[in-house]
CSV table of C-alpha atoms and ligand atoms in Angstrom, one decimal:
chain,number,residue,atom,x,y,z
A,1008,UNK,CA,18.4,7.0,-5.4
A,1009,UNK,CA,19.6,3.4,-7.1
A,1010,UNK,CA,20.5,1.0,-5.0
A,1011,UNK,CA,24.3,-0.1,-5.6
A,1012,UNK,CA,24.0,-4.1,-4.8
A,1013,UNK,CA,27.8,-5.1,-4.6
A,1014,UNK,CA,25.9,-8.8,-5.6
A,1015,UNK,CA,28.9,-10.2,-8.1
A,1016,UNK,CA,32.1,-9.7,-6.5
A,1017,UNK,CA,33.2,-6.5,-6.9
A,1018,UNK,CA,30.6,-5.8,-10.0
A,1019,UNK,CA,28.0,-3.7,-8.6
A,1020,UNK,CA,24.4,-3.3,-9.7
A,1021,UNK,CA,21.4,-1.0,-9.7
A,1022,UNK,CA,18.2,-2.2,-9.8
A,1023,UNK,CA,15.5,-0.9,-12.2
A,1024,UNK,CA,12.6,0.3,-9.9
A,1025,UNK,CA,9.1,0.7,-10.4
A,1026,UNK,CA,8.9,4.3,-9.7
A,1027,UNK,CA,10.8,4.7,-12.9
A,1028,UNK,CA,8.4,2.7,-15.5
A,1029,UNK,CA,5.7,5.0,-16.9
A,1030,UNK,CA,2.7,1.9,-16.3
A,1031,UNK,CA,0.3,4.7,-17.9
A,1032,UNK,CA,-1.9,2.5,-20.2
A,1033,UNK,CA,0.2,-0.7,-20.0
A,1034,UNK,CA,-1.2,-4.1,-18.7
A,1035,UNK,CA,1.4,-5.7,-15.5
A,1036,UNK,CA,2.5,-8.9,-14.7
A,1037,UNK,CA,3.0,-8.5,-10.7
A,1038,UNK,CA,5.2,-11.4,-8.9
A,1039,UNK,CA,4.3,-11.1,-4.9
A,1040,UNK,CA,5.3,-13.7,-2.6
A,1041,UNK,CA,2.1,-13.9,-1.2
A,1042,UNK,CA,3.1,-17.6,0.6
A,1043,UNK,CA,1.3,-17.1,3.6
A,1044,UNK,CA,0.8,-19.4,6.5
A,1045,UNK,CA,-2.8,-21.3,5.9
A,1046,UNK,CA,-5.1,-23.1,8.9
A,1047,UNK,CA,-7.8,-24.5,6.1
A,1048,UNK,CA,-8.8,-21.8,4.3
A,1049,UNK,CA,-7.7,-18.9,6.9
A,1050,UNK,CA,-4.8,-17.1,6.8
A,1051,UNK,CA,-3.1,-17.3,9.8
A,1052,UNK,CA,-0.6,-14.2,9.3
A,1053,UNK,CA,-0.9,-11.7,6.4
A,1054,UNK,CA,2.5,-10.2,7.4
A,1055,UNK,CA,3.3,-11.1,3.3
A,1056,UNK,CA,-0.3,-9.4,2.0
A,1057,UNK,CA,0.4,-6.3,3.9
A,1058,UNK,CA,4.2,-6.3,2.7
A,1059,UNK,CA,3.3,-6.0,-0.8
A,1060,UNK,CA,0.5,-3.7,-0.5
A,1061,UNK,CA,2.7,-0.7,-1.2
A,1062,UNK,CA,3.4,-2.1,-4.5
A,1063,UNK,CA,0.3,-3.6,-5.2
A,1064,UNK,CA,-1.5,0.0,-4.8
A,1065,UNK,CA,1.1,1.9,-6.9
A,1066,UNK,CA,0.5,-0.3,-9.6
A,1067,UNK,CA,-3.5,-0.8,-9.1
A,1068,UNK,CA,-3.3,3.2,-9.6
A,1069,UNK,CA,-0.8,3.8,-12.6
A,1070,UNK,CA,-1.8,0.6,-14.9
A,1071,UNK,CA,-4.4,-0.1,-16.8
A,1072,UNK,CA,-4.8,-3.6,-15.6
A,1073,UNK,CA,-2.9,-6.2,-13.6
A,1074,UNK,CA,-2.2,-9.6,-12.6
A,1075,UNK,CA,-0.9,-11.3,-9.2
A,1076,UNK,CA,0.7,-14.1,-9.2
A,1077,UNK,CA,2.4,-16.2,-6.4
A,1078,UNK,CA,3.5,-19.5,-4.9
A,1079,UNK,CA,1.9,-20.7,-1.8
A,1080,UNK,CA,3.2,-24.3,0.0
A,1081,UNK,CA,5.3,-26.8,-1.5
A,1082,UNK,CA,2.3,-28.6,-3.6
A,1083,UNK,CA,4.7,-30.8,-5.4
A,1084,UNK,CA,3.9,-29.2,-9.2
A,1085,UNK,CA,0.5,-31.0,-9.4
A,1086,UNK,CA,-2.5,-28.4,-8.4
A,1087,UNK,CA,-3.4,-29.4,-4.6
A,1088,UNK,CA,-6.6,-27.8,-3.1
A,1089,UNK,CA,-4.6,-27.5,0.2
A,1090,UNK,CA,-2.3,-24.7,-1.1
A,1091,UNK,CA,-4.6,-22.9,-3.5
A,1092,UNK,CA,-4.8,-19.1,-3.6
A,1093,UNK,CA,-8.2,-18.5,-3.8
A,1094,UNK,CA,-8.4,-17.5,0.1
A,1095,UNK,CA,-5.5,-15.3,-0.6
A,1096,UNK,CA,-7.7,-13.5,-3.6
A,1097,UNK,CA,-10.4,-12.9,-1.7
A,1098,UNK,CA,-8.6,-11.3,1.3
A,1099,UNK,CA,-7.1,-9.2,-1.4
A,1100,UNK,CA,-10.5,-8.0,-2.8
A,1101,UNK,CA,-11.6,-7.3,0.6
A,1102,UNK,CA,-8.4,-4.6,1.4
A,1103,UNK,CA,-8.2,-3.3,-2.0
A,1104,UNK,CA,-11.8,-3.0,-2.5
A,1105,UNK,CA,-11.8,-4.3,-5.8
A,1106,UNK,CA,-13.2,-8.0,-7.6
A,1107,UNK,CA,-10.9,-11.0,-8.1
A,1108,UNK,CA,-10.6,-12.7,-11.2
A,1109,UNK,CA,-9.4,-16.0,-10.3
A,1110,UNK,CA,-7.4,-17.0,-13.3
A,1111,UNK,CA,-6.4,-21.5,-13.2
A,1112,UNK,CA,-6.1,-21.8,-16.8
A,1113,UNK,CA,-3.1,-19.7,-17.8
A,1114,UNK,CA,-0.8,-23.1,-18.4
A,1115,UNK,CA,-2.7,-23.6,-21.3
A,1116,UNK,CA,-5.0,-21.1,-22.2
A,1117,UNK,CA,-3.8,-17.7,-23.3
A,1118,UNK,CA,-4.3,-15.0,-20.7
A,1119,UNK,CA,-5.1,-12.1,-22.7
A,1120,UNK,CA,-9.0,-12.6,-23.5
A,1121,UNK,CA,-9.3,-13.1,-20.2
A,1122,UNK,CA,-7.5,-9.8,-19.3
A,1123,UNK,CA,-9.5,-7.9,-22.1
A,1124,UNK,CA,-12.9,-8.8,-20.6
A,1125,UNK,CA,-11.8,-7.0,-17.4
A,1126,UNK,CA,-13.2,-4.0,-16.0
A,1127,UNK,CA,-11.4,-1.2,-14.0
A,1128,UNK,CA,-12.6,-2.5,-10.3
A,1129,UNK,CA,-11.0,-5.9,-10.8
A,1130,UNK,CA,-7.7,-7.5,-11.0
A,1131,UNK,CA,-6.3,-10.7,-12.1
A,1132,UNK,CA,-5.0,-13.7,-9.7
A,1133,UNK,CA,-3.3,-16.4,-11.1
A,1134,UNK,CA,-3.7,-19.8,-9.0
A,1135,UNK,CA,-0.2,-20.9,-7.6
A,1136,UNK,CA,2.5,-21.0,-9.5
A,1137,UNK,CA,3.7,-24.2,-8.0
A,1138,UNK,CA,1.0,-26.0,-9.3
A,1139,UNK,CA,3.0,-26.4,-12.4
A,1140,UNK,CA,6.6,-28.5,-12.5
A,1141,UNK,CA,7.5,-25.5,-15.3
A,1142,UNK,CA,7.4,-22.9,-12.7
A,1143,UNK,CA,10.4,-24.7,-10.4
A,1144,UNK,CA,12.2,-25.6,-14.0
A,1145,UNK,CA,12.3,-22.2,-14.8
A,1146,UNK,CA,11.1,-23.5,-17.8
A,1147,UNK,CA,11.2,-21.5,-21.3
A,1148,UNK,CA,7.3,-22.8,-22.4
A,1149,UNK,CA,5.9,-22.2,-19.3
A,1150,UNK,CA,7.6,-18.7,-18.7
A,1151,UNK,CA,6.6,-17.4,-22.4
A,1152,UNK,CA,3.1,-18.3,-21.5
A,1153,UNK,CA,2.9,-16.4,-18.1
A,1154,UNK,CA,4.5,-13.1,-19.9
A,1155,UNK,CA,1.9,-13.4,-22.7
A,1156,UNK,CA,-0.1,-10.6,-23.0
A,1157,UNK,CA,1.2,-8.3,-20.8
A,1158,UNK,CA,3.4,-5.2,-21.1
A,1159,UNK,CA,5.6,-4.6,-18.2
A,1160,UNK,CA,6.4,-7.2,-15.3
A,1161,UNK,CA,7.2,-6.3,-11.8
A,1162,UNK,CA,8.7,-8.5,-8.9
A,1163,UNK,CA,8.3,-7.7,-5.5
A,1164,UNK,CA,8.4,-11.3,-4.5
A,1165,UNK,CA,11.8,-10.6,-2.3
A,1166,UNK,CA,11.4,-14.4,-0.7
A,1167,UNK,CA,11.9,-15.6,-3.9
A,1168,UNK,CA,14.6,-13.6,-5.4
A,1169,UNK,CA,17.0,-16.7,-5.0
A,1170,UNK,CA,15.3,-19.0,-6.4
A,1171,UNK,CA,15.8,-19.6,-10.3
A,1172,UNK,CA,11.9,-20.2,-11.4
A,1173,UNK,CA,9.6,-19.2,-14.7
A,1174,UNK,CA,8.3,-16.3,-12.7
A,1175,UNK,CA,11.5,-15.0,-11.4
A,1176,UNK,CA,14.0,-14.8,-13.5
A,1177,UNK,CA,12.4,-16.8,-17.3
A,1178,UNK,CA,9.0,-14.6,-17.5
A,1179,UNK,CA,11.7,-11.7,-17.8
A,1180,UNK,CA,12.6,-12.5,-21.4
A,1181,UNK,CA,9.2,-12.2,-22.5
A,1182,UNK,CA,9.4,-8.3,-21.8
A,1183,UNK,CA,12.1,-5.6,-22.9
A,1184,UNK,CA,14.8,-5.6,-19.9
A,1185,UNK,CA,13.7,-2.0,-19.2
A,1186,UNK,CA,10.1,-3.3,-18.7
A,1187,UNK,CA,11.5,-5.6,-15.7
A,1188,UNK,CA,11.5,-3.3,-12.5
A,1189,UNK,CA,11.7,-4.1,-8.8
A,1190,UNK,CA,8.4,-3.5,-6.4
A,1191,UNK,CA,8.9,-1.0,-3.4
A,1192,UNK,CA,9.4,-4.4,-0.9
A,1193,UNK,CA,12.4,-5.7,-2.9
A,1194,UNK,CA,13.7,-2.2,-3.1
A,1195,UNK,CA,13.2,-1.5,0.8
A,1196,UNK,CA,15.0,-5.4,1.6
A,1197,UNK,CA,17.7,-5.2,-0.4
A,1198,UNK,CA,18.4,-1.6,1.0
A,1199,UNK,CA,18.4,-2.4,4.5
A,1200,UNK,CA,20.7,-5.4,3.6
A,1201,UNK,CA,23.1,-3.6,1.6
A,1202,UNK,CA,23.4,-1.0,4.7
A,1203,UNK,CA,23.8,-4.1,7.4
A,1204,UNK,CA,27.1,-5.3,5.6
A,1205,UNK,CA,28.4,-1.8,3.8
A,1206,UNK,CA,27.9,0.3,7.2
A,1207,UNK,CA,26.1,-1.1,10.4
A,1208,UNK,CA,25.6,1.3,13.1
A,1209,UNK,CA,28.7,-0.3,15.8
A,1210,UNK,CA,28.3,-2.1,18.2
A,1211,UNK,CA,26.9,-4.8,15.8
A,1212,UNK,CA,25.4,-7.7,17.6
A,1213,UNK,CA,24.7,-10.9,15.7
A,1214,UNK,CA,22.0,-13.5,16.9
A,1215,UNK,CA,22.3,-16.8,15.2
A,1216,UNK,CA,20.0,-19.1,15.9
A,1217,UNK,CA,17.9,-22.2,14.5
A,1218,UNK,CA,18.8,-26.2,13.8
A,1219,UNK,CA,22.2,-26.3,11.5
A,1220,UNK,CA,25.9,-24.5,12.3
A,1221,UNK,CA,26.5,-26.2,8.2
A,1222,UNK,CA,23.5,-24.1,7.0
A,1223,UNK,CA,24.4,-20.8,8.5
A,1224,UNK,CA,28.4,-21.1,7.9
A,1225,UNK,CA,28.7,-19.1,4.9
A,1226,UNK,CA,26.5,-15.8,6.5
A,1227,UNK,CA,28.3,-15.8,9.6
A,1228,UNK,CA,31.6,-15.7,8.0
A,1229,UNK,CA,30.8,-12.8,5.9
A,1230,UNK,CA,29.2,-11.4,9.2
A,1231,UNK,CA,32.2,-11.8,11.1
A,1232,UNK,CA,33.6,-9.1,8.7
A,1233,UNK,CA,31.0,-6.4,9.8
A,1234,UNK,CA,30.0,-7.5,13.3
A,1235,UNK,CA,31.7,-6.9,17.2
A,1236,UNK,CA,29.6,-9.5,18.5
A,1237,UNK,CA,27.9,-13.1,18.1
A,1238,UNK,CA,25.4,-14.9,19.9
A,1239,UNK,CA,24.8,-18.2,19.1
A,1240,UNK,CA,21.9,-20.0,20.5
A,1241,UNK,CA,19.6,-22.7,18.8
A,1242,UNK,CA,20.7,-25.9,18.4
A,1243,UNK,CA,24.1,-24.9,16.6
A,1244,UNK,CA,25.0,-24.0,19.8
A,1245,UNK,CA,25.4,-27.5,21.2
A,1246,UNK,CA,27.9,-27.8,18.3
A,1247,UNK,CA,30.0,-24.8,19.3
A,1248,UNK,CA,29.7,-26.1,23.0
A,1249,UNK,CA,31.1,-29.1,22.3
A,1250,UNK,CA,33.7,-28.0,20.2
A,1251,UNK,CA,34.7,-26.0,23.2
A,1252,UNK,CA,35.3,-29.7,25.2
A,1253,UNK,CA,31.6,-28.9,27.1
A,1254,UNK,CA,29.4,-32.0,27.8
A,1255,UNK,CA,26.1,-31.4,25.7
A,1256,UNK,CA,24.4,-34.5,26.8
A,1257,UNK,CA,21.9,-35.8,24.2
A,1258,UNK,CA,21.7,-32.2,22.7
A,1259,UNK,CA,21.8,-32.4,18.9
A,1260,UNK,CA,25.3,-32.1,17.7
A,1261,UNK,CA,26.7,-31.7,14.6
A,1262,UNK,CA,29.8,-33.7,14.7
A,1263,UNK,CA,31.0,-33.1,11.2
A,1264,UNK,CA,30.7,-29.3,11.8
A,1265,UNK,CA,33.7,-28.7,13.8
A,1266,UNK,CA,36.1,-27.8,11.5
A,1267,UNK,CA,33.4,-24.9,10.6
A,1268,UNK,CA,33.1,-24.0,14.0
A,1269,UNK,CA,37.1,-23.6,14.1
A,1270,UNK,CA,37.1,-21.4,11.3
A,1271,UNK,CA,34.5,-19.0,12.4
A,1272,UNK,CA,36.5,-18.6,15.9
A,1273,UNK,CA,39.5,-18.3,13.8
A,1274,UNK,CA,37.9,-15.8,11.5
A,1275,UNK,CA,36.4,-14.1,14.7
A,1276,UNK,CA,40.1,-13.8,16.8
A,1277,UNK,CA,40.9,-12.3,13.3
A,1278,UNK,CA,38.3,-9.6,13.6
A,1279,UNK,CA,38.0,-8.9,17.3
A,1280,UNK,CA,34.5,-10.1,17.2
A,1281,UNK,CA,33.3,-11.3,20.6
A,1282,UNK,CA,31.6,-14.9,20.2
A,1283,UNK,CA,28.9,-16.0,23.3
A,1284,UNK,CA,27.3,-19.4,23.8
A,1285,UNK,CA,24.5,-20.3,26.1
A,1286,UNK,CA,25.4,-20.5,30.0
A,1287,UNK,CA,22.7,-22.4,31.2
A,1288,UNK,CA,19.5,-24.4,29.2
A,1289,UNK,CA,16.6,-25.1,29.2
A,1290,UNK,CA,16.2,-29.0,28.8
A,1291,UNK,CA,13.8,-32.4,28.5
A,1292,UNK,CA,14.6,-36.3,28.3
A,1293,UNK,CA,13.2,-36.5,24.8
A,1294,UNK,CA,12.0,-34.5,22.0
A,1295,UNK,CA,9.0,-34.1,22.1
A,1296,UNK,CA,6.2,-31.1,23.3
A,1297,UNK,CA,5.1,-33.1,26.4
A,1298,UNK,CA,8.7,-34.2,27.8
A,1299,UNK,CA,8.3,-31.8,30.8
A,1300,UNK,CA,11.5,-28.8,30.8
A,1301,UNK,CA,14.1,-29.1,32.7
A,1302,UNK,CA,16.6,-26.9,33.4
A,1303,UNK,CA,20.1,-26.9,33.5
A,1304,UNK,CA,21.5,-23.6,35.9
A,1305,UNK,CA,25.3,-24.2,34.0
A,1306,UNK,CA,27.1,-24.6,30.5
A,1307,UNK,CA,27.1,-28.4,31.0
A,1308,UNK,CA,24.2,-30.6,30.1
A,1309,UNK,CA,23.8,-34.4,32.0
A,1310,UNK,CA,23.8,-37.1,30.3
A,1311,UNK,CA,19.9,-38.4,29.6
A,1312,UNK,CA,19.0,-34.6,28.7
A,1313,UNK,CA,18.9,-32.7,25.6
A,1314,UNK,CA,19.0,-28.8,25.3
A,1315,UNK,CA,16.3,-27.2,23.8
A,1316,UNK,CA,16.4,-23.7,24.7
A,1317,UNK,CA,18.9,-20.9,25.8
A,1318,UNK,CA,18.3,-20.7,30.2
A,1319,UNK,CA,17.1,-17.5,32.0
A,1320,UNK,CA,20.7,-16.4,32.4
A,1321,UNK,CA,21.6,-16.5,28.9
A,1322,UNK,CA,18.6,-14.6,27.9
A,1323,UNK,CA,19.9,-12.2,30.8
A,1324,UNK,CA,23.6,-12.3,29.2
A,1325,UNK,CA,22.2,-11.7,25.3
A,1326,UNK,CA,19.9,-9.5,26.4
A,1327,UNK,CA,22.3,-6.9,27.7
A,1328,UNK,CA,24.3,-7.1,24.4
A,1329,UNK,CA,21.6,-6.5,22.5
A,1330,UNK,CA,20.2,-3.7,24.2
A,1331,UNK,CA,23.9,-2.4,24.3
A,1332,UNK,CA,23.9,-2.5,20.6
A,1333,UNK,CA,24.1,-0.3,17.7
A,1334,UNK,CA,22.6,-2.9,15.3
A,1335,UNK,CA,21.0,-6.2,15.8
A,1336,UNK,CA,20.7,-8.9,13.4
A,1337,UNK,CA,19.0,-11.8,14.2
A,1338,UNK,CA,18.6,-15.2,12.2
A,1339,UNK,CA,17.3,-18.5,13.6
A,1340,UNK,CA,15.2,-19.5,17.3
A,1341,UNK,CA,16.9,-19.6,20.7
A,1342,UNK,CA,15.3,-22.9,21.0
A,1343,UNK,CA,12.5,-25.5,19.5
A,1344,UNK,CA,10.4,-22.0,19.8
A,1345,UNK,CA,7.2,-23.9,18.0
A,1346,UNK,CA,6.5,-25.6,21.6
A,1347,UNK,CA,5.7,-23.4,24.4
A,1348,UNK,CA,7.7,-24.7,26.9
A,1349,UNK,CA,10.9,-24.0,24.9
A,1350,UNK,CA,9.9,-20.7,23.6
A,1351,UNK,CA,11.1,-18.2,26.2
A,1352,UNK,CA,14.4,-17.9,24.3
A,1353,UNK,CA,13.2,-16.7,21.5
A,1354,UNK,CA,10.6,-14.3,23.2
A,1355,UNK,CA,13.3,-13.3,24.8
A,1356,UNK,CA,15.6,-12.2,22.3
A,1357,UNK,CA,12.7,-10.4,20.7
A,1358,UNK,CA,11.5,-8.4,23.7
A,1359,UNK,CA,15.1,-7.5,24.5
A,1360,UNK,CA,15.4,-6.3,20.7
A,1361,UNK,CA,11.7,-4.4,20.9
A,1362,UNK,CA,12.9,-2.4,24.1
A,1363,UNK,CA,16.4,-1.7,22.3
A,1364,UNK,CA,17.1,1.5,21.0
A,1365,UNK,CA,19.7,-0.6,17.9
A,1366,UNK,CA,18.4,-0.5,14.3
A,1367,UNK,CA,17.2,-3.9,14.7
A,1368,UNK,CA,16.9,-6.4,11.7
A,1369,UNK,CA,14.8,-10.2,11.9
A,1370,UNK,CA,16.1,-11.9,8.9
A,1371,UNK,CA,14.3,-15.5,8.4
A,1372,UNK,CA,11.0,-17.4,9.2
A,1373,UNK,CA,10.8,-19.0,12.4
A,1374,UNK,CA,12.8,-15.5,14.1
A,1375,UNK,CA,9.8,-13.8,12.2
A,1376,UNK,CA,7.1,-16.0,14.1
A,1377,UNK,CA,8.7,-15.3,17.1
A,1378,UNK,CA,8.6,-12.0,17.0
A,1379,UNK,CA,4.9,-12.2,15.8
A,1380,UNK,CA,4.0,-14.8,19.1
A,1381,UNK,CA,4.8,-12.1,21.2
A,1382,UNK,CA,3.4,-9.0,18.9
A,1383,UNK,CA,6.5,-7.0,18.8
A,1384,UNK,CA,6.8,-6.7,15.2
A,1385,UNK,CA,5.6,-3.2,15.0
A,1386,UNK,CA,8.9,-2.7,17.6
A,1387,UNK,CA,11.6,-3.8,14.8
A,1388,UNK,CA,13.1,-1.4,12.9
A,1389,UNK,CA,13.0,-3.9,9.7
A,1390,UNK,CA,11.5,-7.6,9.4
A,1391,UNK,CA,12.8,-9.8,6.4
A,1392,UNK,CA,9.9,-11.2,4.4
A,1393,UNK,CA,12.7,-13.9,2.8
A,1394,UNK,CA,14.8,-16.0,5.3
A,1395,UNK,CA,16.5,-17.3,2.4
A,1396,UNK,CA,17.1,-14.5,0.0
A,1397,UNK,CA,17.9,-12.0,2.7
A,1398,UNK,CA,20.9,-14.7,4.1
A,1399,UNK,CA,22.0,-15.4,0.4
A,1400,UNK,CA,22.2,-11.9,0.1
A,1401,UNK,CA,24.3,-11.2,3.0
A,1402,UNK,CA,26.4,-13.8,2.2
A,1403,UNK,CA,27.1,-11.5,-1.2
A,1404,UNK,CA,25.6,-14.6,-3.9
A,1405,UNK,CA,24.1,-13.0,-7.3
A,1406,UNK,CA,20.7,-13.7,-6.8
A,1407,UNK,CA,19.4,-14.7,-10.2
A,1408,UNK,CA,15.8,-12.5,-9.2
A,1409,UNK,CA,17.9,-9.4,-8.6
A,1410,UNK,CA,20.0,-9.8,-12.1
A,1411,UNK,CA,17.3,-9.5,-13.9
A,1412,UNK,CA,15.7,-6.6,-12.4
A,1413,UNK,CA,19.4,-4.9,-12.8
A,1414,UNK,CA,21.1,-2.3,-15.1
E,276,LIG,P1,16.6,-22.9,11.0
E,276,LIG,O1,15.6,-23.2,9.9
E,276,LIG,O2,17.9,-23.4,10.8
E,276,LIG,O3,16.5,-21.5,11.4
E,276,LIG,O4,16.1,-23.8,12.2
E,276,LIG,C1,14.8,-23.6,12.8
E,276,LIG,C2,14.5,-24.9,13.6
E,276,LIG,O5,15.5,-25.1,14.6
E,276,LIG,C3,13.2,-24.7,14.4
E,276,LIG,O6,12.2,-25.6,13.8
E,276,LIG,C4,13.5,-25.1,15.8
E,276,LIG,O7,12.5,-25.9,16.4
E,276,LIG,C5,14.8,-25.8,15.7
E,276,LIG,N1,15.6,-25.7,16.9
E,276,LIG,C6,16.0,-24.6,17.5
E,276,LIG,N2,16.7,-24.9,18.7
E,276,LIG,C7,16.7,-26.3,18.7
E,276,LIG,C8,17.3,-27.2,19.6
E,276,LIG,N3,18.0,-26.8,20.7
E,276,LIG,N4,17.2,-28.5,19.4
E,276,LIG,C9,16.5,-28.9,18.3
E,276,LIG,N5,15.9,-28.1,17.4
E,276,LIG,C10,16.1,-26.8,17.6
């Protein structure tokens, strides 16, 4: 099976998959997104590693050699120490039982030689790809340079599939378009995405979450097509309260917003689509971890407080949607879920999604960590590894990563 991508209004494409390209003998450029959360030199979560293993395997096994690369951090396209990828290579040695060859030079120095002295129990990692202002430029030098020496290339780097960089979308023109496939991850995401919007199991229940209505906007319109029900927590929902003539108190607002907020309840009137806000909260005086919590048992919010959770009832309310569901989709935290006392929200919306019987999808980064605080992960039936790409995608953008991988 292809997978149809309706990506460029109306024009649909198939991607070129890996299963298809005959690797037999042929050296491959692999793009992971292998940006996993660091403590020092310990990774903190190899939810990322073990995505890509699939497609790491399959090509280990059909090549004849091959070379990771990835981004890790935001290291400002200077090498930084902090976000090297060395850790990352040698927790990949350890699980596929093979030696790292920790490759820095390949800016400047051709890769190939390097390649050649290799034997058949290593593999090739390139250090971060963000170490190097080309990679961000998408620039043509620094692209050529990466492809060089290498026969086929192969992204499975979904989180990055939006993004318009060397290793994305320029390494491609260093290869024969039918040498440019997509990895088993990319192939699985963009599936599960294509079935949310094309034909969601009904009820659909949407759960927007997070800091910003005006970063979300375009994905909930185009959800408000599919979907029978929203459920906005986070902080957008202090906008949507507001909008609705609630008092908010010192609640972060978006004041500028309302005129989105009015066109997703218009949009949502249009569709029949139910919309739900936060009864009660879960509050503090200031932001900040220590400000003890304080909470609010109605829809209005005192003055001197800000809210910075969704309250017991509201996780009672969303909870009984969700577990009513066909199909869950949830993007963004309840509430500031990074401090403890303003987690239960989000542990919430997870446990009530883990003990659902829905197809139930966590699209984005800080739902993801929820899910993982409370180790229900194993209970979704699909967890994004690209917050980004996976609400670009929804939102029906061409995602420059996916072109190139198409027909
Ligand atoms: P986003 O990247 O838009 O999904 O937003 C995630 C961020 O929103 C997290 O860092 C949360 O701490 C933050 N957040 C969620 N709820 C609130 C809230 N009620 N007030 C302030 N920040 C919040």
């Amino acid at each position: 099976m292809h997978f149809d991508l309706d990506i460029d209004q109306g024009g649909v494409m198939k991607l070129r998959r890996i299963q298809d390209l005959d690797m037999r003998g042929k050296d491959v450029l692999l793009r992971l997104d292998l940006n996993v959360p660091m403590k020092g030199d310990e990774i903190t979560d190899e939810t990322r590693i073990n995505a890509a293993l699939p497609t790491i395997e399959y090509v280990a096994k059909n090549s004849r050699r091959f070379a990771i690369c990835s981004h890790l951090g935001r290291p400002k396209g200077q090498p930084d120490p902090k976000y090297s990828l060395e850790p990352v290579g040698s927790r990949l040695a350890e699980i596929l039982d093979k030696e790292v060859v920790f490759f820095t030079d390949y800016a400047t120095e051709p890769t190939k030689p390097v390649l050649d002295q290799m034997t058949e129990s290593q593999f090739m990692l390139l250090e971060n790809l963000r170490f190097h202002p080309g990679e961000k430029l998408n620039d043509v030098d620094f692209s050529r340079r990466l492809a060089a020496g290498f026969d086929c290339y192969v992204d499975d780097a979904f989180g990055t599939v939006h993004r318009s960089h060397a290793s994305v979308v320029g390494v491609t023109k260093g290869f024969e378009p039918d040498r440019c496939v997509a990895g088993f991850l990319i192939q699985k995401e963009t599936e599960v995405m294509e079935k949310l919007i094309s034909a969601p199991k009904a009820p659909f229940t949407v759960v927007m979450g997070g800091a910003k209505v005006s970063d979300k906007i375009a994905v909930i319109l185009k959800l408000l097509d599919v979907c029978n029900n929203l459920l906005i927590g986070g902080a957008m929902a202090y906008t949507f309260l507001k909008f609705n003539g609630a008092s908010v108190g010192s609640s972060r607002v978006e004041d500028d917003c309302f005129d989105l907020v009015e066109s997703i309840y218009s949009q949502a009137e249009k569709r029949n689509v139910r919309i739900t806000l936060p009864c009660d909260h879960t509050a503090a005086s200031e932001f900040s971890e220590t400000s003890p919590a304080v909470e609010v048992n109605e829809k209005d919010i005192p003055p001197g407080l800000m809210g910075l959770d969704i309250g017991p009832k509201t996780i009672e309310d969303f909870s009984r949607v969700i577990k009513a569901s066909g199909t869950v989709f949830w993007n963004g935290p309840m509430g500031v879920f990074e401090w403890p006392e303003f987690s239960l929200g989000s542990c919430g919306i997870a446990k009530a999604m883990a003990e659902s019987s829905a197809e139930t999808i966590v699209g984005g980064g800080d739902s993801v960590a929820a899910v993982n605080q409370v180790g229900l992960a194993a209970n979704m039936s699909h967890i994004s590894t690209g917050g980004g790409a996976s609400l670009e995608f929804l939102e029906g953008k061409a995602l420059p990563g996916l072109r190139v991988l198409a027909f």
